[in-house]
Coordinates of C-alpha atoms and ligand atoms in Angstrom, one line a residue:
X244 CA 97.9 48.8 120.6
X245 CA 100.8 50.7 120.9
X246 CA 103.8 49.7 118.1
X247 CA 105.7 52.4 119.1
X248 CA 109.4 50.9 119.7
X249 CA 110.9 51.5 123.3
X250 CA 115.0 52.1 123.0
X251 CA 117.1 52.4 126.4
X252 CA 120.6 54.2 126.0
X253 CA 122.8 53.9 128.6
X254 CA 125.7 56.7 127.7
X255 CA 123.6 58.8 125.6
X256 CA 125.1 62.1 126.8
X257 CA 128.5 60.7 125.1
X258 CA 129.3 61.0 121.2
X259 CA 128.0 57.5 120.1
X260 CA 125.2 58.0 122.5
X261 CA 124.1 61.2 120.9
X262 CA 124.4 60.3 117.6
X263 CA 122.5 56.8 118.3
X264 CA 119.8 58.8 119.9
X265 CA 119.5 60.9 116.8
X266 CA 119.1 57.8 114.8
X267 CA 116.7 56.5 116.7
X268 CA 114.2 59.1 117.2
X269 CA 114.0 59.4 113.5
X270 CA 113.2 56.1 113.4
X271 CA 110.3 57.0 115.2
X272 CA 111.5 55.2 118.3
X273 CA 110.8 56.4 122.1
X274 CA 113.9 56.7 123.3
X275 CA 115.1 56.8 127.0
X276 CA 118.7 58.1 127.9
X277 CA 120.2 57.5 131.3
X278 CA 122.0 60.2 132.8
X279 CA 124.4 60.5 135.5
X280 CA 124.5 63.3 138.1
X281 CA 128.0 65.5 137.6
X282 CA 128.6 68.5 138.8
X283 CA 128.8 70.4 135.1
X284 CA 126.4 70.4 132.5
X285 CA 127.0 67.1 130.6
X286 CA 124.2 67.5 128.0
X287 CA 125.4 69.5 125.5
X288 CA 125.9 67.0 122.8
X289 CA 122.0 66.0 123.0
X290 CA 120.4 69.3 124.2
X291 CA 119.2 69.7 120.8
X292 CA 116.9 66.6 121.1
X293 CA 114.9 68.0 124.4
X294 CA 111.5 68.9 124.0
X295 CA 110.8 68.9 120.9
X296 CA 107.6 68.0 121.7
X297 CA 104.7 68.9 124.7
X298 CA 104.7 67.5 128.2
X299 CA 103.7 63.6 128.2
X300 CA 104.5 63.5 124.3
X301 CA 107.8 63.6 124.9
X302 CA 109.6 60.7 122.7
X303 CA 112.9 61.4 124.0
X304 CA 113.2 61.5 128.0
X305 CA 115.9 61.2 130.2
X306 CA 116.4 59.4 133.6
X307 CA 119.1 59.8 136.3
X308 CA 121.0 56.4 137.4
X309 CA 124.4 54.7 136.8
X310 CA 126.2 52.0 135.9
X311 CA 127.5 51.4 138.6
X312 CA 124.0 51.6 140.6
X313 CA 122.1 48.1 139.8
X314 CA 118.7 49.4 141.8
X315 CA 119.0 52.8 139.8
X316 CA 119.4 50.5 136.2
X317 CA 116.9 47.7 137.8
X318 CA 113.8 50.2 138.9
X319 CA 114.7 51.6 135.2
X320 CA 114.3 48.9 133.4
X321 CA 110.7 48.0 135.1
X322 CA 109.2 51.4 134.5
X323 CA 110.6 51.4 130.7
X324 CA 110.0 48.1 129.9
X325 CA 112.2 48.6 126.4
X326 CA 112.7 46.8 123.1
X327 CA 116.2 47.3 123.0
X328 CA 119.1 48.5 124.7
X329 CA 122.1 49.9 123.3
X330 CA 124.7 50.3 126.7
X331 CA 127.3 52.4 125.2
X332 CA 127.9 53.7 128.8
X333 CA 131.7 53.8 129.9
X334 CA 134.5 54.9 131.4
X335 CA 135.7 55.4 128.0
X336 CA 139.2 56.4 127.8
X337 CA 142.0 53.9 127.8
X338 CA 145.1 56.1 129.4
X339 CA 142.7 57.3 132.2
X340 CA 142.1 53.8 132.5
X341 CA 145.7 53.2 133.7
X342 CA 144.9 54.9 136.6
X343 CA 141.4 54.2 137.5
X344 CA 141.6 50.5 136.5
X345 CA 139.4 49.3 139.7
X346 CA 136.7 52.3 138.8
X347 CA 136.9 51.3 134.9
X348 CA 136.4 47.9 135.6
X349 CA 133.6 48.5 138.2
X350 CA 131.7 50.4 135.1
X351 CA 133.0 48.9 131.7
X352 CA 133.0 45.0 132.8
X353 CA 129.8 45.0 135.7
X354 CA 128.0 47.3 134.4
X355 CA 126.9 45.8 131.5
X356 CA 126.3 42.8 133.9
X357 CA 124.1 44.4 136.1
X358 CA 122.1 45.8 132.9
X359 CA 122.0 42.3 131.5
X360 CA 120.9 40.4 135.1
X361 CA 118.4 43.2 134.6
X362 CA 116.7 42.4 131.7
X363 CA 116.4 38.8 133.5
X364 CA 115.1 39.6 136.4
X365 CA 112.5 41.5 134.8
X366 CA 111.4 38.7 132.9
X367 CA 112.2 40.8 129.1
X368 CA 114.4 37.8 128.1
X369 CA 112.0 37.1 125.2
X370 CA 111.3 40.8 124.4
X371 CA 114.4 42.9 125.1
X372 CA 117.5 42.8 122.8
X373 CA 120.5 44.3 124.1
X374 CA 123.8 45.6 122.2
X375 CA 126.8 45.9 124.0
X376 CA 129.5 48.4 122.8
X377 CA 132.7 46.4 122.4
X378 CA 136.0 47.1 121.3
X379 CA 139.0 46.8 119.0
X380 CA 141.1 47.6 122.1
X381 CA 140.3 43.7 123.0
X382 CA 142.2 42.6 120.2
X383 CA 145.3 44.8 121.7
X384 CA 149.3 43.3 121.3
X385 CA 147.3 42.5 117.6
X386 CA 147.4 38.4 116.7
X387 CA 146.8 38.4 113.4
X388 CA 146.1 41.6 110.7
X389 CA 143.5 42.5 109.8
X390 CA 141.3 41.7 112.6
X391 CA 138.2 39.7 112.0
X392 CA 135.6 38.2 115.2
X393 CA 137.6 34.8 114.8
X394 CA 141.2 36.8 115.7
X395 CA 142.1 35.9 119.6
X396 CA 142.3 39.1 121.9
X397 CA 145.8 40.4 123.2
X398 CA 144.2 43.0 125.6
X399 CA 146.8 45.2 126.4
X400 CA 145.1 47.9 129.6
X401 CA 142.2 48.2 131.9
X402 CA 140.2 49.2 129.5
X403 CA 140.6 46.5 127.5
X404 CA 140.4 44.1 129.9
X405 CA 136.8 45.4 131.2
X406 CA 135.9 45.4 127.8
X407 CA 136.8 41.7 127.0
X408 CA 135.0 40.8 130.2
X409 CA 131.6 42.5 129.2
X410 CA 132.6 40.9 125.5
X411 CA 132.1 37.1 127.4
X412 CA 129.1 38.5 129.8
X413 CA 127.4 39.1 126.7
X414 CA 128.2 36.1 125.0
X415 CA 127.0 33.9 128.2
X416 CA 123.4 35.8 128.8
X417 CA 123.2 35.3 124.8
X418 CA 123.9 31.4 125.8
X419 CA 122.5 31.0 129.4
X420 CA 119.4 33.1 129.7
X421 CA 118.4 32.9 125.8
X422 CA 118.8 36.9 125.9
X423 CA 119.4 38.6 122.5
X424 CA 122.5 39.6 123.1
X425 CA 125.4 41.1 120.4
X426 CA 128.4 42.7 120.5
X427 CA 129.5 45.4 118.0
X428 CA 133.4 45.2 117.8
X429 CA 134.0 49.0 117.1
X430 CA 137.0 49.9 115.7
X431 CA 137.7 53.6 116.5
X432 CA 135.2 56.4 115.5
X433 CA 135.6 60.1 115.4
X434 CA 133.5 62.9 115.2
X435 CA 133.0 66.8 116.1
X436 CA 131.7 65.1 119.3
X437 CA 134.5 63.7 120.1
X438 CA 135.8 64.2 123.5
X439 CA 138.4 66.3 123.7
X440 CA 141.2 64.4 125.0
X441 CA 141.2 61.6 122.2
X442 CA 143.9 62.0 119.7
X443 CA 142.1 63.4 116.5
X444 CA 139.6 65.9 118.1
X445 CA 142.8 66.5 120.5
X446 CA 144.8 67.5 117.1
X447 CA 141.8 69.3 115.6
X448 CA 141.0 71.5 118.4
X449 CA 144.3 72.2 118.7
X450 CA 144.4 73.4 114.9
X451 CA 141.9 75.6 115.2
X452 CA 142.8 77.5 118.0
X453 CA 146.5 77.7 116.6
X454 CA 145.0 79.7 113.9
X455 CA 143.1 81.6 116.2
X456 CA 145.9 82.2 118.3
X457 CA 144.8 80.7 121.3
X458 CA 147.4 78.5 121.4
X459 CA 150.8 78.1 120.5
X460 CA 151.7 74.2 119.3
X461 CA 150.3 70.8 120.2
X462 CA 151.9 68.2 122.5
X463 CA 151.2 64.5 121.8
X464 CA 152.5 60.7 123.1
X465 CA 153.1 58.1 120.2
X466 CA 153.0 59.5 116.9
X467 CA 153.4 56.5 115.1
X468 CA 150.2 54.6 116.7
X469 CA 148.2 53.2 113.6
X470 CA 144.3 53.3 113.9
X471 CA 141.4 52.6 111.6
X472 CA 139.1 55.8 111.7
X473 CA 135.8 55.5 110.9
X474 CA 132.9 58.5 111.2
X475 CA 130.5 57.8 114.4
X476 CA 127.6 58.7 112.8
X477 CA 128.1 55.6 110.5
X478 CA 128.4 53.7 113.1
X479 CA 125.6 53.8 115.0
X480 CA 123.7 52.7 112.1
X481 CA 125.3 49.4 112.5
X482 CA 124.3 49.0 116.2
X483 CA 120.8 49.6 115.4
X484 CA 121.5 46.5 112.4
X485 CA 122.9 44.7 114.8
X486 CA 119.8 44.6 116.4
X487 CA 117.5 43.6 113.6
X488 CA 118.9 40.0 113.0
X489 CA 116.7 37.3 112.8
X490 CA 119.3 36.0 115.6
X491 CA 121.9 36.9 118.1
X492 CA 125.4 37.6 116.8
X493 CA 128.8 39.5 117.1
X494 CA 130.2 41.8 114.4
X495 CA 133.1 44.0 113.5
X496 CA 132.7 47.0 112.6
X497 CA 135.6 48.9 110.8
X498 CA 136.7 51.0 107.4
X499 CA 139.7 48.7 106.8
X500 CA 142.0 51.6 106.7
X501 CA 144.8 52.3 108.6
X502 CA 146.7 55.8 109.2
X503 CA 149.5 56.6 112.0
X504 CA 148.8 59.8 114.0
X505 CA 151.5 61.5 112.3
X506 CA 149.1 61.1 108.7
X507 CA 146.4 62.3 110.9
X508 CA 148.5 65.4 111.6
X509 CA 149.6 65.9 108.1
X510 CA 146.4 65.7 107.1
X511 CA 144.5 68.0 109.6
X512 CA 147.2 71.1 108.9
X513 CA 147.4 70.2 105.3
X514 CA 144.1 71.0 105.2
X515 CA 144.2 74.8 106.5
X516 CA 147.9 75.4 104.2
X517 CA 150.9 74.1 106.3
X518 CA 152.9 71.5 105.2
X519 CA 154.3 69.3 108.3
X520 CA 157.6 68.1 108.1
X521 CA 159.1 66.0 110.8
X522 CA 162.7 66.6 112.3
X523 CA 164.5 64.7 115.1
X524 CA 163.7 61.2 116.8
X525 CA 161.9 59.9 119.9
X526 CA 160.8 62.7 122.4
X527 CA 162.6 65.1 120.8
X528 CA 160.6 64.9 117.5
X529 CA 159.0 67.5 116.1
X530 CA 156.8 68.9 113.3
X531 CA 157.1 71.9 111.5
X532 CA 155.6 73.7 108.9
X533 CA 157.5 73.8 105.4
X534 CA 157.0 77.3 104.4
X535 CA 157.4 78.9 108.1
X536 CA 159.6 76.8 109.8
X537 CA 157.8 77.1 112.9
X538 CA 157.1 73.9 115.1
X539 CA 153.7 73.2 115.7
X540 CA 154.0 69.7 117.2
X541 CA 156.2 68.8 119.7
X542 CA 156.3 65.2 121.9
X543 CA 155.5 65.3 125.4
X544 CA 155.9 61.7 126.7
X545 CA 153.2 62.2 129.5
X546 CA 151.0 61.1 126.6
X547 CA 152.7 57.6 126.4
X548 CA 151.0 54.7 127.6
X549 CA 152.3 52.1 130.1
X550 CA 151.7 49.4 127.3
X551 CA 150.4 50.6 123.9
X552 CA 148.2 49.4 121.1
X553 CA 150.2 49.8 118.3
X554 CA 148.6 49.0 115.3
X555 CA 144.6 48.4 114.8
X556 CA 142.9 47.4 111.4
X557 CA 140.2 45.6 111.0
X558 CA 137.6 43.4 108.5
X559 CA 133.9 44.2 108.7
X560 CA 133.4 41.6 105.7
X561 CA 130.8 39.9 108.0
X562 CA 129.1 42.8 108.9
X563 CA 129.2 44.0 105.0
X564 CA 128.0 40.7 103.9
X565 CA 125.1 40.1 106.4
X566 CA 124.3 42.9 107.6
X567 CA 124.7 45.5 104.3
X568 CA 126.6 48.0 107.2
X569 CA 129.3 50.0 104.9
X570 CA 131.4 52.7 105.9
X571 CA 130.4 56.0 104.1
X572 CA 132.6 58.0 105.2
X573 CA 136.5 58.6 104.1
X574 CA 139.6 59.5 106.4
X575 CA 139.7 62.7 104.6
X576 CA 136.1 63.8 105.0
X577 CA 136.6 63.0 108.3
X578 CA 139.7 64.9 108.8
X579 CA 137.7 67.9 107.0
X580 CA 134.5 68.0 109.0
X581 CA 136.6 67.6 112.0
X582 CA 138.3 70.3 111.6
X583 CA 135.4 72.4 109.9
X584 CA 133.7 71.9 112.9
X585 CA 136.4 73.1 115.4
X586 CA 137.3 76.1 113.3
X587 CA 133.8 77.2 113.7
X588 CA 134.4 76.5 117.6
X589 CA 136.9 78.6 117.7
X590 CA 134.8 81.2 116.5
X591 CA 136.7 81.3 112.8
X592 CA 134.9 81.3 109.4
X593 CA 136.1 78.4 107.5
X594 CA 135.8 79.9 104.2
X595 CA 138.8 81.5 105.4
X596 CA 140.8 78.8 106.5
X597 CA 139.7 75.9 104.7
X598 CA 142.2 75.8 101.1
X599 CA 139.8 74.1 98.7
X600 CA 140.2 70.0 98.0
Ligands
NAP975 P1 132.1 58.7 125.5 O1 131.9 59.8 124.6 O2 133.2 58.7 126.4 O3 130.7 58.5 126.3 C1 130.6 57.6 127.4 C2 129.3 57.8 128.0 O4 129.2 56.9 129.1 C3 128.9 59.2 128.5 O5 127.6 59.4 128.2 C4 129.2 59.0 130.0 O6 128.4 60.0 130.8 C5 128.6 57.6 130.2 N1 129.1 57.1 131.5 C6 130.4 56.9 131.9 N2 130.4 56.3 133.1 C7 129.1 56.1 133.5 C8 128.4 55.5 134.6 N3 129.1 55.0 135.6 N4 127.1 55.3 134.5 C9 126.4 55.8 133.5 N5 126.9 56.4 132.4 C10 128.2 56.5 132.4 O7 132.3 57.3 124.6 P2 131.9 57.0 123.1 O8 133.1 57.4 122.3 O9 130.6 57.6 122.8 O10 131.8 55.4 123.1 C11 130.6 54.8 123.5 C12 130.9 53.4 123.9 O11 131.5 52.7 122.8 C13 131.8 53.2 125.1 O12 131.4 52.1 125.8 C14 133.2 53.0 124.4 O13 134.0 52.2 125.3 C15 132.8 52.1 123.2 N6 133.6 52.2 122.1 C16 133.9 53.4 121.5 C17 134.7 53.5 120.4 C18 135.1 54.8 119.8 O14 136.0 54.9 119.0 N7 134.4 55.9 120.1 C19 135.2 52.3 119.8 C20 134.8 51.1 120.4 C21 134.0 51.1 121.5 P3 129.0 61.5 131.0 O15 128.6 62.3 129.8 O16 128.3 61.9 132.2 O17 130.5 61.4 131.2
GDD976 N1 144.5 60.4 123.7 C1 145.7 60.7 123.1 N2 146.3 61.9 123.4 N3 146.3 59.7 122.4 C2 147.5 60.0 121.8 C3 148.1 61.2 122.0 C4 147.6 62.2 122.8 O1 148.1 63.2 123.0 N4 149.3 61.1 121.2 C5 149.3 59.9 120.6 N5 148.2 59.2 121.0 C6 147.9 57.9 120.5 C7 147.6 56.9 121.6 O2 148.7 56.4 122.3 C8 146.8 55.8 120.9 O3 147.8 54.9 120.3 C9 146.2 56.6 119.7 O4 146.8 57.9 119.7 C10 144.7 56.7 119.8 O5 144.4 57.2 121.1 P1 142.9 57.7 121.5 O6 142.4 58.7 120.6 O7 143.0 58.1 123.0 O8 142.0 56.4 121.3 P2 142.3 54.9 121.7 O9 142.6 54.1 120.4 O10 143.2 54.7 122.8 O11 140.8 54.4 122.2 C11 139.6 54.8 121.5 O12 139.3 53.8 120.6 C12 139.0 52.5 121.1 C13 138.6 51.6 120.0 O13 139.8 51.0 119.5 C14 138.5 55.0 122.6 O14 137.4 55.6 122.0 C15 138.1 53.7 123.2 O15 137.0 53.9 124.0 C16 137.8 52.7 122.1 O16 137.4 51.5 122.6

């Protein structure tokens, strides 16, 4: 008998997908990835993971289909037949979101249905748990601080709207069809694999290739948005824990620090010798460094969003309690493999550029 267990990842070609599929595979789980069909190469951040291993041994294979596609995620289910499925899949960015909210809703919100309607109609109610990647964004214009899985959501964009919809589809398969069903509230996580129009690989790209001389300054929206950063590699641990439970549940997932993008900044450039100081107000802020005086960041209100998230922090307690999930990783390692990374991107040594801790 084969004891070999069977993961599905919908998103896999994204950061958390990547990492996840990592995680899994040393695990010593089979794992399946669904790809989508784009016109570039959208593999890079899991290339590494392909064939390791000869034809038909292959523990790591990928299958074409969409979320958006319920035959293409239906005929995938019934040839995989997995143990678990993490759908991480999504149209993932909440200011694109303002402007493809009927697309973002289509993906974020019925996708996850049509994976979960899925799993029933293949009869793998019993023998297929499923993890759904929710969001802090859900708990939006914030109703209480910290946020724990009791506070009420304030959703406050497409995005989070889809999201809090796939939150209750979850919640009512858990319920209706007896699925084992959980949702990982995820406050934000950052990595070198971080796309590379989200704020702290935006700012860390940009570092690098400042000092490489690619590029002259960076232009950001709201600098005083507050976020708790955690590193995604701890954090698909706790997907995978969330999946081991004797039963069915929902759990935050968070450091319980908070930082504006303006410490994230500081931090990043601090890190390679400036010293950011900030001059002016409102769009015509900027920051420059101490010892030069020459602006590096400058405001660009394009970046704003119709209505913002101001302020994110939240509790894991539950998830620390029951699950033994802790973050491992600090705001400042993050900041500094972040930008480690990125300096090597830019093709710069960062022996060079790093000043030591
Ligand atoms: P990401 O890097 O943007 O990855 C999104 C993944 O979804 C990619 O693999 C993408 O494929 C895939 N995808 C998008 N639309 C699809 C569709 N219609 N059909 C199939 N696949 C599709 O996102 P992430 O940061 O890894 O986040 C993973 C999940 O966690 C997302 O659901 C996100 O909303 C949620 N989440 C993230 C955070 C965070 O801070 N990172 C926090 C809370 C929740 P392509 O590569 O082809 O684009
Ligand atoms: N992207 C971006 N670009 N954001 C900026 C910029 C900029 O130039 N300047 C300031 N910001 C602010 C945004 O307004 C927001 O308040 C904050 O930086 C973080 O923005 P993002 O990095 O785009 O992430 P997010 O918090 O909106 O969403 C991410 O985290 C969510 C979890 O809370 C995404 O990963 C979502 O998928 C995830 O659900």
């Amino acid at each position: 008998m084969n004891l070999q267990k069977i993961a599905f990842i919908t998103g896999v070609t994204g950061q958390d997908g990547s990492y996840l599929a990592e995680f899994l595979l040393k695990k010593g789980y089979h794992v399946h990835g669904l790809v989508r069909r784009t016109s570039t190469f959208n593999r890079g951040r899991i290339e590494h993971l392909r064939n390791k291993n000869p034809p038909g041994k292959n523990t790591f294979e990928l299958h074409y289909g969409d979320l958006l596609d319920f035959q293409s995620i239906d005929s995938l289910i019934t040839h995989i037949r997995p143990n678990e499925i993490y759908n991480l899949a999504a149209q993932s960015h909440v200011a694109v979101s303002f402007d493809t909210s009927e697309y973002t809703s289509q993906v974020n919100a019925l996708g996850p249905l049509r994976v979960l309607q899925a799993i029933v109609a293949n009869g793998l109610s019993e023998t297929c748990r499923f993890y759904q990647a929710s969001t802090s964004e859900m708990f939006g214009k914030v109703l209480e601080t910290p946020q724990t899985e009791t506070t009420p959501f304030s959703p406050r964009s497409p995005y989070a709207i889809s999201k809090v919809s796939a939150y209750w589809t979850t919640i009512n398969y858990r319920e209706a069809f007896n699925v084992f069903a959980c949702n990982g509230i995820m406050f934000n996580h950052e990595s070198p694999r971080r796309g590379e129009n989200f704020v702290t690989r935006k700012i860390t790209l940009s570092l690098a290739k400042i000092l490489a001389g690619q590029q002259e300054k960076i232009f950001l929206g709201n600098l005083d948005a507050r976020r708790d950063w955690g590193f995604a590699k701890d954090y698909v641990e706790a997907m995978w824990l969330s999946l081991q439970q004797p039963q069915p549940d929902d759990f935050i997932f968070s450091t319980g620090q908070q930082y504006s993008v303006r410490d994230f900044v500081r931090e990043a450039f601090s890190l390679c010798g400036f010293d950011i100081v900030w001059r002016g107000s409102g769009t015509d802020e900027v920051g420059f460094d101490k010892n030069t005086n020459r602006v590096l960041v400058e405001v660009n209100p394009s970046f704003f969003r119709l209505t913002e998230v101001d302020t994110l922090l939240g509790d894991s307690s539950k998830a620390q309690n029951i699950l033994n999930w802790h973050p491992k990783t600090t705001f400042k390692e993050l900041v500094n493999l972040m930008v480690e990374s990125d300096l090597k991107e830019a093709g710069l040594d960062p022996r060079k550029f790093l000043k030591p801790c």
